[in-house]
mmCIF file of C-alpha atoms and ligand atoms in Angstrom:
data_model
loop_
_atom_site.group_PDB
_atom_site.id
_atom_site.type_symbol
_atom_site.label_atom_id
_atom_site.label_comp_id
_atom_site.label_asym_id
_atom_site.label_seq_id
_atom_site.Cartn_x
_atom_site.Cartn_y
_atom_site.Cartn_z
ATOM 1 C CA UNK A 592 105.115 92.107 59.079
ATOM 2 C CA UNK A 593 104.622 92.640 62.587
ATOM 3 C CA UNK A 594 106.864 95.733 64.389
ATOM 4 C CA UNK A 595 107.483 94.048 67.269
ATOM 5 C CA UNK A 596 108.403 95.666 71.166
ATOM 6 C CA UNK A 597 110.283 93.749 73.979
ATOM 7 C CA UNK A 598 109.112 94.298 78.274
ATOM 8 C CA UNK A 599 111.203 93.625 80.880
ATOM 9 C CA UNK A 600 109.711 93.005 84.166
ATOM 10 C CA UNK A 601 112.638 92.746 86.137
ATOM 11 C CA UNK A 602 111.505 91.974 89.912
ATOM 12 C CA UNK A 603 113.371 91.298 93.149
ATOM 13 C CA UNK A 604 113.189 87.561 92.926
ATOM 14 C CA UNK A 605 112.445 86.679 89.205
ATOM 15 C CA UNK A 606 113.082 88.397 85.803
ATOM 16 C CA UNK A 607 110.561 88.060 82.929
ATOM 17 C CA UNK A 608 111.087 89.181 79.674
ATOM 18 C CA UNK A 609 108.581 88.696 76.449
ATOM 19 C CA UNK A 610 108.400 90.337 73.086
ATOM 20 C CA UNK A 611 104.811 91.260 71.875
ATOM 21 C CA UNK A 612 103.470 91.519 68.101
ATOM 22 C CA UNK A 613 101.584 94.523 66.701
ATOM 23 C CA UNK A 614 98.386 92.655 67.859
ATOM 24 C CA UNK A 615 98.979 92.780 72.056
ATOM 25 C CA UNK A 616 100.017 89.064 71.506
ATOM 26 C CA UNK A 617 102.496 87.833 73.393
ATOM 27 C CA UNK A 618 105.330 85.859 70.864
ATOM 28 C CA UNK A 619 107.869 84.425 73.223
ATOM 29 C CA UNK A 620 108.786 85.006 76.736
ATOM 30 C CA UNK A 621 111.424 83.684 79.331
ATOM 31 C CA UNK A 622 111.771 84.091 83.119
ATOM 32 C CA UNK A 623 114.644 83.525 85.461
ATOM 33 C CA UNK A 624 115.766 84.149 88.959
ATOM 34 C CA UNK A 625 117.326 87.261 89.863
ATOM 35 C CA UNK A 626 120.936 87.062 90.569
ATOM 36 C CA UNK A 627 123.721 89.582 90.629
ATOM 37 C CA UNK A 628 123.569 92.329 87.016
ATOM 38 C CA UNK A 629 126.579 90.252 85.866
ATOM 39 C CA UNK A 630 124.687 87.065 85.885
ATOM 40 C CA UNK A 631 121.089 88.399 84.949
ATOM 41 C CA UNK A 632 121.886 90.635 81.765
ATOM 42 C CA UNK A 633 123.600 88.119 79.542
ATOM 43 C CA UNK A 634 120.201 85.690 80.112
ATOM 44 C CA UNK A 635 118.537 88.967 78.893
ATOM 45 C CA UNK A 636 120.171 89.845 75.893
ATOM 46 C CA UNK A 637 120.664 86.183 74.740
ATOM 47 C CA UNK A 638 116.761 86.584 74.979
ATOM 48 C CA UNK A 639 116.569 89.754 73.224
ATOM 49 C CA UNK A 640 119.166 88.968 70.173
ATOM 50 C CA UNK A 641 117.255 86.633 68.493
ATOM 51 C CA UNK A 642 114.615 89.167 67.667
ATOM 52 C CA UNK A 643 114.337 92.489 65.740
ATOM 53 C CA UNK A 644 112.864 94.960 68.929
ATOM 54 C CA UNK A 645 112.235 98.018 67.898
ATOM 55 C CA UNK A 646 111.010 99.194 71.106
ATOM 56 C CA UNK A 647 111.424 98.775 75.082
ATOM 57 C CA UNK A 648 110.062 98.971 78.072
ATOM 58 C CA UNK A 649 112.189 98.409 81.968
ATOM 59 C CA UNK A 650 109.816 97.639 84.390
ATOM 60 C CA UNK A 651 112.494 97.552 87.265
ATOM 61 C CA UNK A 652 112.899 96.562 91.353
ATOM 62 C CA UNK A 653 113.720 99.813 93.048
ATOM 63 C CA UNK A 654 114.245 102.254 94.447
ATOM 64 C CA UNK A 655 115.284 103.548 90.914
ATOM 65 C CA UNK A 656 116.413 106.836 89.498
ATOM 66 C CA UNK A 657 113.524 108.114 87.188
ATOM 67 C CA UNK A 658 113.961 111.770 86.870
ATOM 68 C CA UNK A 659 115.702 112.492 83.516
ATOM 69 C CA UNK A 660 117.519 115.544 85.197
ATOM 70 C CA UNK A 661 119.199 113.303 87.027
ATOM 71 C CA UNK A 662 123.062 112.207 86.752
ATOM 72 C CA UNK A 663 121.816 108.915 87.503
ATOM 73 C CA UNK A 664 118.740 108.795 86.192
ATOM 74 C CA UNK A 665 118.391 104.152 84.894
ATOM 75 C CA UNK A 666 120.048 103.387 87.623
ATOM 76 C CA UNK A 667 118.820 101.298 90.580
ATOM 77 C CA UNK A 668 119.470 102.917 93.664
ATOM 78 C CA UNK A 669 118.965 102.094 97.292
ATOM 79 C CA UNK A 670 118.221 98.849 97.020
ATOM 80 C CA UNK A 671 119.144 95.461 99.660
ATOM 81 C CA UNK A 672 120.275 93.580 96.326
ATOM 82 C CA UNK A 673 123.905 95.163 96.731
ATOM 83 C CA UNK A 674 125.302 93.551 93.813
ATOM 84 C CA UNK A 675 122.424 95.853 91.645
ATOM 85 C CA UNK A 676 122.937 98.945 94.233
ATOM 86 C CA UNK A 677 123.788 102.111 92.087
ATOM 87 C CA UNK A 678 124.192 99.629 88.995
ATOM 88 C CA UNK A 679 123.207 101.404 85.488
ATOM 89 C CA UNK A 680 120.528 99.459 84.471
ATOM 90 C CA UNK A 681 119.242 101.120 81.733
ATOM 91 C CA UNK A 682 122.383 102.584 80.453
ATOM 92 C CA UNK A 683 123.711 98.610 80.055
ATOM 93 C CA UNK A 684 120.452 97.757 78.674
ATOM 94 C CA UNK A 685 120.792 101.069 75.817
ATOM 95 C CA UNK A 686 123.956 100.377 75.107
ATOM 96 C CA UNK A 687 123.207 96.896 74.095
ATOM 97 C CA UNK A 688 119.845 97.673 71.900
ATOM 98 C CA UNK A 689 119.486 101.260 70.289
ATOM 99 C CA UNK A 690 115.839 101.620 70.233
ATOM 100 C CA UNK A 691 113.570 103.966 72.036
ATOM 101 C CA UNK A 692 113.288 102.965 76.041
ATOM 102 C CA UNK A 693 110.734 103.533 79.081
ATOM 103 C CA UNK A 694 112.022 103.270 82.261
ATOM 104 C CA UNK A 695 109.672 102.705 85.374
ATOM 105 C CA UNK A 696 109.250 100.737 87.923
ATOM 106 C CA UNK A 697 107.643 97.266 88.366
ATOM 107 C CA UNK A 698 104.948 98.412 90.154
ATOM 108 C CA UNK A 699 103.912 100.761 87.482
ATOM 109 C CA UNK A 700 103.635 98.586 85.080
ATOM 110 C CA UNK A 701 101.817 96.078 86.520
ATOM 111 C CA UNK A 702 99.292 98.934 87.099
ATOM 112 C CA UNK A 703 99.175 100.107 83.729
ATOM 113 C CA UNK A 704 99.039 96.318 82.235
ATOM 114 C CA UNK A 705 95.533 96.198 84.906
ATOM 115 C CA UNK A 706 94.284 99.490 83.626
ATOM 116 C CA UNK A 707 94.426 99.102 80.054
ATOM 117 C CA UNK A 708 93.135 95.476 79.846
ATOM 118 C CA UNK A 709 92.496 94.100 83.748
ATOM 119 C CA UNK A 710 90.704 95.132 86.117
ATOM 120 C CA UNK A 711 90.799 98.863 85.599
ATOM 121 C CA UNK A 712 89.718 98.451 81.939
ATOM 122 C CA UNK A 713 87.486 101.419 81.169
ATOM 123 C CA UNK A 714 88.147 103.740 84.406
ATOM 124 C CA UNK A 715 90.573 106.624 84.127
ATOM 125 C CA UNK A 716 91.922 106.783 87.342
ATOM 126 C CA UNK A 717 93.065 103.789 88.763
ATOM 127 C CA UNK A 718 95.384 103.016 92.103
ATOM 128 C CA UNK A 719 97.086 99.993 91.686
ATOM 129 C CA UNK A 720 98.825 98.119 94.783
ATOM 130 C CA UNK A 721 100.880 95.418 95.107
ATOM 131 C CA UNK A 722 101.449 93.491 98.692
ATOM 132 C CA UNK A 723 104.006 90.726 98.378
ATOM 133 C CA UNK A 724 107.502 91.000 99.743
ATOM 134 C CA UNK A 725 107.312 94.558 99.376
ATOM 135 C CA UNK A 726 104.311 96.792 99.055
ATOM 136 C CA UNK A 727 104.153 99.387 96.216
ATOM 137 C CA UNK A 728 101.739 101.766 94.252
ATOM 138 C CA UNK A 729 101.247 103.112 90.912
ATOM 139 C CA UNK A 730 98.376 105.157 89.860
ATOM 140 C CA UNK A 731 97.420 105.629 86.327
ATOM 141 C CA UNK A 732 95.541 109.016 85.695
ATOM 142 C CA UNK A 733 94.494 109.383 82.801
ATOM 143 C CA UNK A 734 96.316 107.026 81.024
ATOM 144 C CA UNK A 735 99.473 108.737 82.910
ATOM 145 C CA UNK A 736 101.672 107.033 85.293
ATOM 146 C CA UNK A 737 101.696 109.521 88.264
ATOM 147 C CA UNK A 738 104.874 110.883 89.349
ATOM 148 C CA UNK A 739 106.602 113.980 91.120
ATOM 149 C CA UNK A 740 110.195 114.164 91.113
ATOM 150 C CA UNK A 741 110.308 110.637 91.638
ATOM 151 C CA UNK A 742 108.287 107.536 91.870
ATOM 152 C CA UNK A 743 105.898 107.947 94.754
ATOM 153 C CA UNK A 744 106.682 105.481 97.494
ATOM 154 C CA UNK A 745 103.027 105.190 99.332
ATOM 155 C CA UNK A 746 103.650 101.880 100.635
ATOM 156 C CA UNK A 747 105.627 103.656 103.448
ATOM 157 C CA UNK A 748 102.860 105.472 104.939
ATOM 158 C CA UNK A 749 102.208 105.172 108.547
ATOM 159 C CA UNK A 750 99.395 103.475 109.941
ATOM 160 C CA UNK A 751 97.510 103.674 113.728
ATOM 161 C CA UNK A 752 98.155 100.666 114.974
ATOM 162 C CA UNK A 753 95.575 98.533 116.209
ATOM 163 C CA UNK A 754 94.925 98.069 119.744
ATOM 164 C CA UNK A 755 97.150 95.628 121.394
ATOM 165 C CA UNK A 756 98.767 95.192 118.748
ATOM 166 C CA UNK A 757 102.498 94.771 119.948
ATOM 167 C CA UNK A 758 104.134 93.667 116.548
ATOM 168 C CA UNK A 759 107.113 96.068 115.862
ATOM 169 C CA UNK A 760 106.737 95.355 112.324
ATOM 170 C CA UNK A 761 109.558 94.387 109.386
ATOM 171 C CA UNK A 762 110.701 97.374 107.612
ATOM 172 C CA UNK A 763 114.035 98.268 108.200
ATOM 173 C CA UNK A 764 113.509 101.736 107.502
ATOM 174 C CA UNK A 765 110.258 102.490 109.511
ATOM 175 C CA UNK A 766 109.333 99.010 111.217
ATOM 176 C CA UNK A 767 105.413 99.683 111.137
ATOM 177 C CA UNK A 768 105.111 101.406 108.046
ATOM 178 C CA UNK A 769 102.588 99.850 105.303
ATOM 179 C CA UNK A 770 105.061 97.213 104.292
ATOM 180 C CA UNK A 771 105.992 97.024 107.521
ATOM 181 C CA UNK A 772 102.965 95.426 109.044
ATOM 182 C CA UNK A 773 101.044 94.039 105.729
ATOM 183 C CA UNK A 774 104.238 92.512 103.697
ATOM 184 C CA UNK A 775 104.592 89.199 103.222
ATOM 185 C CA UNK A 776 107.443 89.420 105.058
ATOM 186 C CA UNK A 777 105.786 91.186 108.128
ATOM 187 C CA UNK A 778 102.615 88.075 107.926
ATOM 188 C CA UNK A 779 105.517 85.315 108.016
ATOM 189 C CA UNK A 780 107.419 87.525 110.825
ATOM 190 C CA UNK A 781 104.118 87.784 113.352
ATOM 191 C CA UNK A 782 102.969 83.972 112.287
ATOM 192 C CA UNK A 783 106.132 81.760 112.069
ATOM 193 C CA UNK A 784 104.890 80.940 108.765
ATOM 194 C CA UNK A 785 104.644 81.682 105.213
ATOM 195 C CA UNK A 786 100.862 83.346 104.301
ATOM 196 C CA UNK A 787 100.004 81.237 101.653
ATOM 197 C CA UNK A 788 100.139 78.078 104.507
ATOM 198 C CA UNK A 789 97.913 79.774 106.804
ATOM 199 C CA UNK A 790 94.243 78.827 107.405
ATOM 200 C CA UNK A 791 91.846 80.529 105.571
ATOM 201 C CA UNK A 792 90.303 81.605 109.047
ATOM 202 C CA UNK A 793 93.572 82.060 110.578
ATOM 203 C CA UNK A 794 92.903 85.372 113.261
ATOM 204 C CA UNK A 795 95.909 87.256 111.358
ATOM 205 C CA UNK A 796 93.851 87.802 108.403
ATOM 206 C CA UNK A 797 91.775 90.031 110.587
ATOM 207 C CA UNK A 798 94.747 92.304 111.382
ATOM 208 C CA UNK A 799 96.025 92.009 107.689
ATOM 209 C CA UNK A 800 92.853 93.285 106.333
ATOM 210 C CA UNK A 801 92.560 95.841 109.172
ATOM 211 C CA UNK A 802 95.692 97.162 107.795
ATOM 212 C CA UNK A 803 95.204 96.947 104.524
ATOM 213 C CA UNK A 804 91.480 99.169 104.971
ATOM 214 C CA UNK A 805 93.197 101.445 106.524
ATOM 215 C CA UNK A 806 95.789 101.758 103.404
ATOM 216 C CA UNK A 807 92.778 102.056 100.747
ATOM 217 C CA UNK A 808 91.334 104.888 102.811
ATOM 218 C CA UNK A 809 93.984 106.910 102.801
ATOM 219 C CA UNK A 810 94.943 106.241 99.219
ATOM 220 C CA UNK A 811 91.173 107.311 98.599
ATOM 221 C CA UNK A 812 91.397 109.988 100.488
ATOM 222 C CA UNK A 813 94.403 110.884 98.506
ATOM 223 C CA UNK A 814 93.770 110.522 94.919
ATOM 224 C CA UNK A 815 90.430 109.556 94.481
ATOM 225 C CA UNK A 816 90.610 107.020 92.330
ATOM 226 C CA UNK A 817 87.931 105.220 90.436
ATOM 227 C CA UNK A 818 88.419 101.751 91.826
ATOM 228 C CA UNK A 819 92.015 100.133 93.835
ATOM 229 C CA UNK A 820 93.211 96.874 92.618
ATOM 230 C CA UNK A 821 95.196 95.178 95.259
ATOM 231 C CA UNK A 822 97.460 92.701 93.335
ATOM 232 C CA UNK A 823 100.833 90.565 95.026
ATOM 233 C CA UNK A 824 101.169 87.431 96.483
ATOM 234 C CA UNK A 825 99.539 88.340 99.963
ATOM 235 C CA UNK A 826 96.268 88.709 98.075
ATOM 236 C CA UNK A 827 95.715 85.361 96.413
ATOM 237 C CA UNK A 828 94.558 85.325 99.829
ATOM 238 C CA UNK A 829 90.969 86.148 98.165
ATOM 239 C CA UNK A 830 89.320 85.985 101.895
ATOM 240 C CA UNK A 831 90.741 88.852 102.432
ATOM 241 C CA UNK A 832 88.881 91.218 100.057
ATOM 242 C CA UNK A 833 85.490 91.136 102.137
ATOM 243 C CA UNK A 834 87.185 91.678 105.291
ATOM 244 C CA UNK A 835 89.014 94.282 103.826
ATOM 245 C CA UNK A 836 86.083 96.223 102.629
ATOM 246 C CA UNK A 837 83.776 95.540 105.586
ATOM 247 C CA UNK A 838 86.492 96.962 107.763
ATOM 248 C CA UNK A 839 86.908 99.907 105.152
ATOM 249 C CA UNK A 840 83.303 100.913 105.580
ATOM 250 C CA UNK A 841 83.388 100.913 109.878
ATOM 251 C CA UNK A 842 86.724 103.636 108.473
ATOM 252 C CA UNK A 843 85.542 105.872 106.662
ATOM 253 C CA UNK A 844 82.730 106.318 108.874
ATOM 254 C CA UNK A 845 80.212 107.937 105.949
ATOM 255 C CA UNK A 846 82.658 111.033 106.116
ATOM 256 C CA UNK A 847 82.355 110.441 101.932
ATOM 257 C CA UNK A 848 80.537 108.252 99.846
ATOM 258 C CA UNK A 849 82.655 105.782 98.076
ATOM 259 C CA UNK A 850 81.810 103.891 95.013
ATOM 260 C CA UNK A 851 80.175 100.478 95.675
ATOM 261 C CA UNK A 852 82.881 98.712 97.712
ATOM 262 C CA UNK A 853 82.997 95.027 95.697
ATOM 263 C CA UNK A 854 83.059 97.173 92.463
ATOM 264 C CA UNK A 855 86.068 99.434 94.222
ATOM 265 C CA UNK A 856 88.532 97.380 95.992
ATOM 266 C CA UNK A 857 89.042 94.402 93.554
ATOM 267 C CA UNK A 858 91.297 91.861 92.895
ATOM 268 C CA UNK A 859 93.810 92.024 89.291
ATOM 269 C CA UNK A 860 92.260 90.232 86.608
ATOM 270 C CA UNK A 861 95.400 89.517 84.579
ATOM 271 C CA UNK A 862 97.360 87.801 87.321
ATOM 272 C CA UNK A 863 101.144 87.475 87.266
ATOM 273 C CA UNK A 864 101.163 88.895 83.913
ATOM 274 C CA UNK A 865 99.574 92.402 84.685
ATOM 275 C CA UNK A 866 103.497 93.432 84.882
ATOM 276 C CA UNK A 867 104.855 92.159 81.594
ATOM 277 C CA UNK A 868 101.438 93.381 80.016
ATOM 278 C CA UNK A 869 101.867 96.254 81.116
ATOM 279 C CA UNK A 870 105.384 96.539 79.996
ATOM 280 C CA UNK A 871 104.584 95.640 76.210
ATOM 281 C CA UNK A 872 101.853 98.397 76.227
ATOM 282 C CA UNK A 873 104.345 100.967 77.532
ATOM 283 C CA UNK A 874 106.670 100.031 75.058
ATOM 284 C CA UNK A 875 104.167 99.922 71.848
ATOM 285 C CA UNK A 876 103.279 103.393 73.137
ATOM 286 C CA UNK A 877 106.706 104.475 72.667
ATOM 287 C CA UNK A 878 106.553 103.328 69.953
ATOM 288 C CA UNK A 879 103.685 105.298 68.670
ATOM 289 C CA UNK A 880 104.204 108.231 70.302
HETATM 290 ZN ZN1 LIG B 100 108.854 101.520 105.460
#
């Protein structure tokens, strides 16, 4: 009989949870919209109960608390959503199932789903970046999620901005940070509309992908990883990955030599399911650890 392991990828707009087998299948899986804690977690456990999990893996919205030390380490933190602000996510979720847990965020395990069987399948180090309504990071080195004493936040970087470019940007925090200029947010902000009902030749895919060179140099200038997968809804735009990497070469100016740039900036492979991937592996390594 299979031992089986439940994922959680619990993003800002949707939930999805799934239960995987001893053979990477998926067995079931259910998705709904993200409402307030009290509204979301009884649509997870009614999920949940019907199986026998014997493993689990959160991959959560953030900011979250990820350093055990911490007095609120499974909580979400500083997030907009103020119904989940400072809720205990993980202690409602442990109190609820008593089986071993991981805790990270939904950007890392979308990354790890991609590295173990997407894109990143056979490198060791691989960035992994996600541009949608937010923009986030996780690296895998390896086969370790990086972090410090928490979960880096590298889509908040600072960029030059390009010349004439007057657009003050969309993060509330920084305005033209990363997410700031590149979000889907900041694209529907400087347009009027949503991305995904722009032109393929619109002119703002030239700034986008200005921006987002500019974001794989200095994450390869950072970590050095063996290839970037830029994942999200901002980059189904797929005429954006030649612009971004003809715009990263003019960058980087031949101050290093960077692998072959179709091989190193690449699209996911596993879609919208690199996250709950992701989040079964973590969980049937939990397992096995
Ligand atoms: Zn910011």
């Amino acid at each position: 009989m299979s031992t089986l392991v439940g994922g959680i990828e619990g993003g800002g707009t949707k939930f999805v949870c799934a239960v995987g087998d001893n053979e990477k299948n998926i067995i079931a899986r259910t998705k709904f919209l993200t409402l307030s804690p009290e509204e979301t977690l009884p649509k997870i456990f009614d999920f949940f109960d019907t199986y026998q999990i014997s493993s689990m893996c959160i991959g959560s919205f953030g900011p979250i608390d990820i350093d055990k030390a911490s007095s609120t380490y499974g909580y979400v933190t500083n997030t907009p959503k103020l119904s989940w602000k400072r809720f205990n996510f993980l202690g409602a979720m442990k109190q609820r199932y008593k089986v071993p847990f991981v805790w990270t965020t939904d950007v890392n395990i979308a990354a790890y789903g991609e590295y173990s069987l997407g894109a990143g399948k056979g490198y060791r180090n691989v960035l992994y970046v996600t541009i949608g309504t937010g923009v986030g990071v996780g690296y895998v080195h390896h086969d370790i999620l990086y972090k410090g004493y928490n979960h880096p936040e590298a889509g908040h970087l600072f960029l030059h901005k390009r010349k004439n470019d007057d657009f003050e940007g969309v993060c509330p925090y920084h305005n033209d940070c990363i997410e700031g200029l590149v979000s889907g947010p900041a694209l529907e902000k400087r347009t009027g509309k949503e991305g995904r009902l722009l032109k393929q030749d619109d002119p703002v895919w030239n700034i986008e992908a200005y921006y987002l060179a500019q974001t794989c140099m200095d994450y390869s200038l950072t970590f050095s990883p063996d290839l970037i997968i830029l994942g999200g809804g901002v980059m189904k735009q797929r005429q954006l990955f030649p612009l971004i990497r003809s715009n990263l070469k003019k960058l980087v100016n031949n101050y290093v030599q960077f692998p072959e740039l179709n091989d190193y900036i690449v699209p996911t492979k596993l879609g919208d399911d690199s996250g709950i991937i992701g989040s079964l592996l973590l969980a049937r390594n939990k397992l096995n650890n």
